[in-house]
Coordinates of C-alpha atoms in Angstrom, one line a residue:
M1 CA 114.4 154.1 93.2
I2 CA 114.8 150.6 94.7
V3 CA 114.3 149.1 91.2
E4 CA 117.0 151.4 89.7
E5 CA 119.5 150.5 92.4
E6 CA 118.8 146.8 92.0
V7 CA 119.1 146.9 88.2
S8 CA 122.3 148.9 88.4
G9 CA 123.8 146.6 90.9
V10 CA 123.5 143.6 88.7
D11 CA 123.8 145.4 85.3
N12 CA 127.1 143.9 84.3
Q13 CA 126.1 140.4 85.5
V14 CA 122.6 140.3 83.9
A15 CA 123.3 142.2 80.7
G16 CA 125.3 139.4 79.1
F17 CA 122.9 136.8 80.5
L18 CA 119.9 138.5 79.0
H19 CA 121.6 138.8 75.6
E20 CA 122.5 135.1 75.7
I21 CA 119.0 134.1 76.8
K22 CA 117.3 136.2 74.1
E23 CA 119.4 134.5 71.3
E24 CA 118.9 131.0 72.6
F25 CA 115.2 131.6 73.2
R26 CA 114.7 132.0 69.5
S27 CA 116.4 128.7 68.6
N28 CA 115.6 126.4 71.6
H29 CA 113.1 127.6 74.2
E30 CA 113.5 124.3 76.2
L31 CA 117.1 125.1 76.8
V32 CA 116.1 128.6 78.1
L33 CA 113.7 127.0 80.6
S34 CA 116.6 124.9 81.9
K35 CA 118.8 127.9 82.2
L36 CA 116.2 129.8 84.1
H37 CA 115.8 126.9 86.6
D38 CA 119.6 126.9 87.2
N39 CA 119.9 130.7 87.7
S40 CA 117.3 131.6 90.2
I41 CA 119.0 134.8 91.4
E42 CA 119.2 136.2 87.8
V43 CA 115.5 135.1 87.2
S44 CA 114.4 137.1 90.3
T45 CA 116.2 140.2 89.0
M46 CA 114.9 139.6 85.4
K47 CA 111.3 139.6 86.8
T48 CA 111.7 143.2 87.9
I49 CA 113.3 144.3 84.6
L50 CA 110.7 142.4 82.5
G51 CA 107.9 144.2 84.3
H52 CA 109.0 147.4 82.5
Q53 CA 109.7 145.9 79.1
V54 CA 107.5 145.3 76.1
N55 CA 107.7 143.8 72.6
V56 CA 111.2 142.1 72.5
L57 CA 111.0 140.5 75.9
E58 CA 107.2 139.9 76.1
V59 CA 107.4 136.2 75.3
L60 CA 110.3 135.7 77.8
A61 CA 108.2 137.4 80.5
N62 CA 105.4 135.0 79.9
R63 CA 107.8 132.1 80.2
V64 CA 109.1 133.4 83.5
A65 CA 105.5 133.7 84.8
I66 CA 104.8 130.1 83.7
L67 CA 107.9 128.8 85.6
E68 CA 106.4 130.1 88.8
G69 CA 103.0 128.6 88.1
K70 CA 101.3 132.0 87.6
S71 CA 99.4 133.4 84.7
S72 CA 101.2 136.3 83.0
A73 CA 99.6 139.7 83.3
P74 CA 100.8 143.1 82.0
S75 CA 102.5 145.3 84.6
K76 CA 100.9 148.5 85.8
G77 CA 101.5 151.3 83.4
T78 CA 102.5 148.9 80.6
K79 CA 100.6 149.2 77.3
T80 CA 99.9 145.9 75.5
T81 CA 99.0 145.4 71.9
Q82 CA 96.0 143.3 70.8
Q83 CA 98.1 141.5 68.2
P84 CA 98.9 137.9 69.1
T85 CA 102.5 137.0 69.8
K86 CA 104.2 135.3 66.9
P87 CA 104.7 131.7 67.8
L88 CA 108.2 130.4 68.3
P89 CA 109.5 127.9 65.7
E90 CA 109.5 124.3 67.0
S91 CA 112.8 122.8 67.8
K92 CA 113.8 120.2 65.3
G93 CA 115.4 118.2 68.0
P94 CA 117.1 118.9 71.4
D95 CA 120.8 118.7 71.6
S96 CA 122.7 116.9 74.3
K97 CA 122.2 119.8 76.8
S98 CA 118.5 120.3 76.3
R99 CA 115.5 118.5 77.9
P100 CA 113.5 116.2 75.5
L101 CA 110.0 117.4 74.7
K102 CA 108.1 114.7 76.7
R103 CA 105.8 114.1 79.6
K104 CA 103.9 117.4 79.1
L105 CA 101.2 117.0 81.7
D106 CA 98.6 119.6 82.7
F107 CA 98.9 120.0 86.5
V108 CA 95.6 121.8 86.8
D109 CA 95.1 121.0 90.4
L110 CA 98.5 122.1 91.7
T111 CA 98.7 124.8 94.3
D112 CA 101.4 127.5 94.0
D113 CA 103.2 125.9 96.9
D114 CA 103.1 122.4 95.3
T115 CA 104.3 123.8 92.0
A116 CA 107.3 125.4 93.7
I117 CA 108.1 122.1 95.4
L118 CA 107.9 120.1 92.2
Y119 CA 110.5 122.4 90.6
S120 CA 112.9 121.9 93.5
I121 CA 112.8 118.1 93.6
R122 CA 115.7 116.9 91.5
Q123 CA 117.4 113.6 91.4
R124 CA 120.7 113.7 93.2
G125 CA 121.6 110.0 92.6
I126 CA 120.3 106.6 91.9
G127 CA 117.2 105.9 94.2
S128 CA 116.8 109.6 95.2
P129 CA 113.5 111.4 94.7
F130 CA 112.8 113.4 91.6
A131 CA 109.8 114.9 89.9
F132 CA 109.1 112.5 87.0
Y133 CA 109.1 115.1 84.2
H134 CA 112.6 116.2 85.2
H135 CA 114.2 113.0 84.0
K136 CA 116.0 113.8 80.8
G137 CA 116.5 110.3 79.3
L138 CA 114.1 108.4 77.1
L139 CA 115.0 105.2 79.0
M140 CA 114.9 104.8 82.8
K141 CA 116.4 102.1 85.0
A142 CA 114.6 100.3 87.7
E143 CA 117.3 101.4 90.2
E144 CA 116.1 105.0 89.7
T145 CA 112.8 104.3 91.5
P146 CA 112.9 106.5 94.6
K147 CA 113.3 104.6 97.8
C148 CA 110.7 106.7 99.4
L149 CA 107.9 105.2 97.2
D150 CA 105.7 102.7 99.1
V151 CA 105.5 99.8 96.5
M152 CA 104.4 96.2 97.1
F153 CA 106.4 95.0 94.1
R154 CA 109.4 97.2 93.4
P155 CA 110.8 97.2 89.8
P156 CA 113.6 94.6 89.9
D157 CA 117.2 95.9 89.4
G158 CA 118.5 95.4 85.9
M159 CA 115.3 96.3 84.2
T160 CA 115.1 99.2 81.7
F161 CA 111.9 101.0 81.1
D162 CA 110.8 103.0 78.1
G163 CA 109.4 106.5 78.5
D164 CA 106.7 106.6 81.2
D165 CA 106.7 102.8 81.8
L166 CA 108.5 103.1 85.1
A167 CA 105.8 105.3 86.5
V168 CA 103.2 102.9 85.3
A169 CA 105.0 100.0 87.1
V170 CA 105.0 101.9 90.3
F171 CA 101.3 102.9 89.9
I172 CA 100.2 99.3 89.4
F173 CA 101.9 98.0 92.5
A174 CA 101.8 101.0 94.8
S175 CA 100.5 100.3 98.3
G176 CA 97.1 101.4 99.5
M177 CA 95.6 101.9 96.1
N178 CA 92.1 101.0 95.1
E179 CA 92.3 97.4 93.9
S180 CA 89.0 97.5 92.0
E181 CA 90.3 100.2 89.7
I182 CA 90.2 99.0 86.1
L183 CA 93.7 99.4 84.5
V184 CA 93.1 97.2 81.4
E185 CA 89.9 97.3 79.5
D186 CA 88.9 93.9 78.2
S187 CA 85.3 92.9 77.7
H188 CA 86.1 89.2 78.3
C189 CA 87.8 89.4 81.7
D190 CA 88.5 91.5 84.8
G191 CA 91.3 94.0 84.1
S192 CA 91.4 95.4 87.6
R193 CA 94.5 96.2 89.7
R194 CA 93.5 93.3 92.0
R195 CA 94.0 90.8 89.1
L196 CA 97.4 92.4 88.1
L197 CA 98.6 92.2 91.7
S198 CA 98.7 88.4 91.2
L199 CA 101.8 89.0 89.1
M200 CA 103.7 89.9 92.3
P201 CA 106.4 87.4 93.1
G202 CA 105.2 84.2 94.9
K203 CA 101.6 84.8 93.9
E204 CA 99.4 82.4 92.1
L205 CA 98.3 83.9 88.8
F206 CA 94.6 84.7 88.2
D207 CA 93.2 83.3 85.0
D208 CA 92.1 86.8 84.1
V209 CA 95.7 87.8 83.6
I210 CA 96.2 84.9 81.1
N211 CA 93.0 86.1 79.3
M212 CA 94.4 89.6 79.2
V213 CA 97.5 88.3 77.6
V214 CA 95.3 86.4 75.1
G215 CA 93.5 89.7 74.3
M216 CA 96.7 91.6 73.9
C217 CA 98.2 89.0 71.5
T218 CA 95.0 88.7 69.5
T219 CA 94.6 92.5 69.2
C220 CA 98.3 93.1 68.3
K221 CA 98.7 90.2 65.9
V222 CA 100.0 91.0 62.4
S223 CA 98.2 88.2 60.6
Q224 CA 95.5 85.6 61.0
L225 CA 98.1 82.8 61.1
Y226 CA 97.9 82.6 64.9
W227 CA 95.0 82.2 67.2
W228 CA 95.1 82.7 71.0
L229 CA 92.2 81.1 72.8
P230 CA 91.0 82.1 76.3
T231 CA 91.2 79.8 79.3
T232 CA 87.4 79.2 79.2
F233 CA 87.8 77.3 75.9
S234 CA 89.5 74.3 77.5
E235 CA 87.3 74.6 80.6
M236 CA 84.2 74.4 78.5
I237 CA 85.4 71.0 77.1
L238 CA 87.0 69.5 80.2
K239 CA 84.3 70.8 82.6
P240 CA 80.9 70.2 80.9
Q241 CA 79.1 72.2 83.5
Q242 CA 80.7 75.4 82.1
M243 CA 78.5 77.4 79.8
S244 CA 79.6 77.1 76.2
A245 CA 77.6 80.1 74.7
P246 CA 80.1 82.9 75.9
I247 CA 83.2 81.2 74.5
M248 CA 81.5 80.4 71.2
E249 CA 80.5 84.1 70.9
Y250 CA 84.1 85.1 71.7
I251 CA 85.4 82.9 68.9
K252 CA 82.8 84.2 66.4
N253 CA 83.6 87.8 67.2
R254 CA 87.3 87.5 67.0
Y255 CA 87.9 84.9 64.3
M256 CA 84.8 84.2 62.1
G257 CA 85.3 84.9 58.5
L258 CA 88.9 86.0 59.0
A259 CA 91.1 83.0 58.5
D260 CA 92.8 82.4 55.2
E261 CA 95.4 80.0 56.6
L262 CA 96.3 78.8 60.1
A263 CA 99.8 78.2 61.5
M264 CA 99.4 77.8 65.3
I265 CA 96.6 77.9 67.9
Y266 CA 97.5 78.5 71.5
V267 CA 95.2 76.9 74.2
P268 CA 96.0 77.4 77.9
I269 CA 94.9 74.4 80.0
H270 CA 94.4 74.2 83.8
I271 CA 94.5 71.0 85.9
G272 CA 94.4 71.0 89.7
N273 CA 96.5 74.1 90.6
H274 CA 98.7 73.9 87.5
W275 CA 98.8 75.7 84.2
Y276 CA 100.3 74.3 81.0
L277 CA 100.0 75.2 77.3
M278 CA 98.9 73.3 74.2
I279 CA 100.0 74.6 70.9
V280 CA 98.4 73.2 67.8
D281 CA 101.1 73.4 65.2
I282 CA 99.1 73.0 62.0
W283 CA 102.0 73.3 59.6
D284 CA 103.9 70.5 61.3
K285 CA 100.7 68.6 62.3
K286 CA 101.6 68.3 66.0
L287 CA 100.1 69.0 69.4
M288 CA 102.9 70.6 71.3
Y289 CA 102.9 70.0 75.0
L290 CA 104.6 72.9 76.9
D291 CA 104.8 72.4 80.7
S292 CA 107.1 74.4 83.1
C293 CA 106.7 71.7 85.8
K294 CA 106.6 68.3 84.0
S295 CA 105.6 65.5 86.4
T296 CA 107.9 62.6 87.0
D297 CA 104.8 60.5 87.3
A298 CA 104.0 58.9 83.9
A299 CA 100.3 58.6 84.9
A300 CA 100.1 62.3 85.6
T301 CA 101.7 63.1 82.2
N302 CA 99.4 60.8 80.4
T303 CA 96.4 62.5 82.0
R304 CA 97.6 65.8 80.6
I305 CA 98.1 64.3 77.2
E306 CA 94.6 62.9 77.2
Q307 CA 93.3 66.3 78.2
M308 CA 95.0 67.8 75.1
R309 CA 93.5 65.1 72.9
E310 CA 90.0 66.0 74.1
V311 CA 90.5 69.7 73.5
A312 CA 92.0 68.9 70.1
K313 CA 88.9 66.9 69.1
Y314 CA 86.5 69.8 69.9
L315 CA 88.8 72.3 68.3
G316 CA 89.0 70.2 65.1
V317 CA 85.3 70.2 64.7
L318 CA 85.2 73.9 65.3
I319 CA 87.7 75.0 62.7
R320 CA 86.2 72.8 60.1
S321 CA 83.2 75.1 60.1
R322 CA 83.2 77.0 56.8
S323 CA 82.1 80.2 58.5
L324 CA 85.5 80.7 60.0
W325 CA 87.3 80.8 56.6
K326 CA 87.5 83.5 54.0
N327 CA 88.0 80.8 51.4
K328 CA 84.9 78.7 51.6
E329 CA 86.6 76.0 49.5
A330 CA 89.5 75.6 52.0
H331 CA 90.2 72.2 53.4
P332 CA 90.7 72.7 57.2
P333 CA 93.1 70.2 58.8
L334 CA 92.1 67.2 60.9
I335 CA 93.5 68.4 64.2
S336 CA 92.2 65.3 66.1
E337 CA 94.7 63.2 64.1
F338 CA 97.7 65.2 65.2
D339 CA 100.2 63.4 67.5
P340 CA 101.2 65.0 70.9
E341 CA 104.8 66.0 71.3
E342 CA 106.7 67.2 74.4
A343 CA 108.7 70.3 73.6
V344 CA 112.1 71.0 75.1
T345 CA 111.4 73.9 77.5
G346 CA 112.9 75.4 80.7
Q347 CA 111.4 74.5 84.0
Q348 CA 110.2 76.7 86.9
A349 CA 112.1 76.8 90.1
P350 CA 110.8 74.3 92.7
G351 CA 108.1 75.6 95.1
T352 CA 107.3 78.6 92.9
M353 CA 103.9 79.6 91.5
D354 CA 105.2 80.5 88.1
C355 CA 103.4 78.1 85.8
G356 CA 100.8 80.7 84.7
V357 CA 103.5 83.3 83.9
W358 CA 105.4 80.6 81.8
V359 CA 102.2 80.1 79.8
C360 CA 101.9 83.9 79.3
Q361 CA 105.5 84.1 78.1
W362 CA 105.0 81.2 75.7
M363 CA 102.0 82.9 74.1
I364 CA 103.7 86.2 73.8
N365 CA 107.1 85.1 72.5
S366 CA 107.2 81.5 71.3
H367 CA 105.9 82.3 67.8
K368 CA 108.9 84.6 67.3
W369 CA 111.5 81.8 67.6
L370 CA 112.4 78.5 66.1
D371 CA 111.9 76.6 69.3
Y372 CA 109.9 76.9 72.6
D373 CA 112.7 77.1 75.1
I374 CA 112.2 80.7 76.2
E375 CA 114.3 82.5 78.9
P376 CA 113.5 81.4 82.5
V377 CA 110.7 83.3 84.3
D378 CA 111.7 85.5 87.2
E379 CA 110.6 88.7 88.9
R380 CA 111.5 90.8 85.9
T381 CA 109.2 88.6 83.7
R382 CA 106.3 89.3 86.1
M383 CA 106.9 93.0 86.1
R384 CA 107.3 93.1 82.3
V385 CA 104.0 91.3 81.7
A386 CA 102.2 93.7 84.0
V387 CA 103.5 96.8 82.3
Q388 CA 102.9 95.4 78.8
L389 CA 99.3 94.7 79.6
V390 CA 98.7 98.2 80.8
V391 CA 100.6 100.3 78.3
G392 CA 100.2 98.2 75.1
P393 CA 98.2 99.6 72.1
H394 CA 95.5 96.9 72.8
N395 CA 94.4 98.7 76.0
P396 CA 92.1 101.7 75.4
L397 CA 93.0 103.0 78.9
A398 CA 96.7 103.1 78.3
E399 CA 97.1 106.8 77.8
S400 CA 94.8 107.8 80.7
V401 CA 96.5 105.3 83.1
T402 CA 99.9 106.6 82.1
Q403 CA 98.8 110.2 82.9
K404 CA 97.5 109.1 86.3
A405 CA 100.8 107.2 86.9
V406 CA 103.0 110.2 86.3
K407 CA 100.7 112.4 88.4
F408 CA 100.8 109.9 91.2
W409 CA 104.6 109.7 91.1
N410 CA 104.9 113.5 91.4
S411 CA 102.3 113.6 94.2
E412 CA 104.3 111.1 96.1
M413 CA 107.5 113.2 95.7
V414 CA 105.6 116.2 97.0
R415 CA 104.4 114.1 100.0
N416 CA 107.9 113.0 100.7
Y417 CA 109.3 116.5 100.4
K418 CA 106.7 117.8 103.0
E419 CA 107.4 114.9 105.3
E420 CA 111.1 115.7 105.4
A421 CA 110.4 119.4 105.8
L422 CA 108.2 118.7 108.9
G423 CA 110.8 116.4 110.3
G424 CA 108.7 113.2 110.3
P425 CA 106.3 111.1 108.2
M426 CA 102.9 112.6 107.4
P427 CA 99.8 110.4 108.2
K428 CA 98.7 108.4 105.1
S429 CA 95.1 107.2 104.6
P430 CA 94.6 103.4 104.1
A431 CA 93.4 103.9 100.5
R432 CA 94.5 106.6 98.2
S433 CA 92.5 108.3 95.5
N434 CA 92.4 106.9 92.0
N435 CA 92.7 110.4 90.7
P436 CA 95.7 112.1 92.3
T437 CA 95.4 115.8 92.7
I438 CA 98.7 116.2 90.8

């Protein structure tokens, strides 16, 4: 009796709505989900009606159950057929009103209460909280990062992130996370969060970050014309106490028998507390000297030039080995005879610790342009390098870390929602789990 009264009371209101939903459901089920979210009263009434329907509305009933985080089950007294429901045709592409098919994560650890909270967290403006999968755009702005997120290095204003990259940026630099967690898999260096945190503004860069960039460039290269050597190569030459076996194994594994022709070789060099880059330009027969903090002292500059000559001598002997070349009749160049040349480059701001980041940027970008004068390094550069290292195709952990990042984002939104509901901040543990429950 109660059901009949409830149905009759909203008959005129719901009848048209049901007809519209049924038609749209066949063509674009993502749009239906959006409408169900925005019409909670009608959804509640539809639940009652759907409990007594079969066949035509069966698929829609399942969708309503999914929206509330519950598994669908037949109502009492309802007979179900054993034939599987015919799958809906996939949408060829969402229109301007529908939500893109993206960020489909399996929230297996969500409680019913947390599921309800996630669906109610919507962005009301720039910087306000939102559940990550609610965002409709393929691009996200740094300014959209919720202010409630506790981040040691907040994505700088003006940056635009693709897909899930904003969540990854937050996940890398979130406060209280396990710094020993490996975010970049590289057999030649430490790809932990602790190393990536050295990309925070004002921090001195770990050499492991430069080596991660070397690995990224080497893995993603489109030809064998370019070589990127790790920091240990120049250390082996300039610091004789360093073991040479690991670096030789590195070069053999990555380059032996692959080269047909060489254009440029990138060699990061460290002196004191300063990084600079030597580029062996084989086509123009030059040793390019790239330094973001060139010394006004001629003696200091000469010291760096002499370091480059020493590295070039050893490198010249190495590349003349026939085992590195596909064509055993090739005539490798005499690198030791190349003349050093100072390139025209930008300079880092006084008092900053940006020299290592400049070296990273030169290795990533300089082979794409006709000169070496890249854009100045700033906070956006540091953030961009960190995200590239984690989400790039060179990183076997990219997909799993991205999944963790989106789950972490949503768990923080639920935490914030509960804090506001209780009228004050909830206690936070010093270190958070590497595997968020949602």
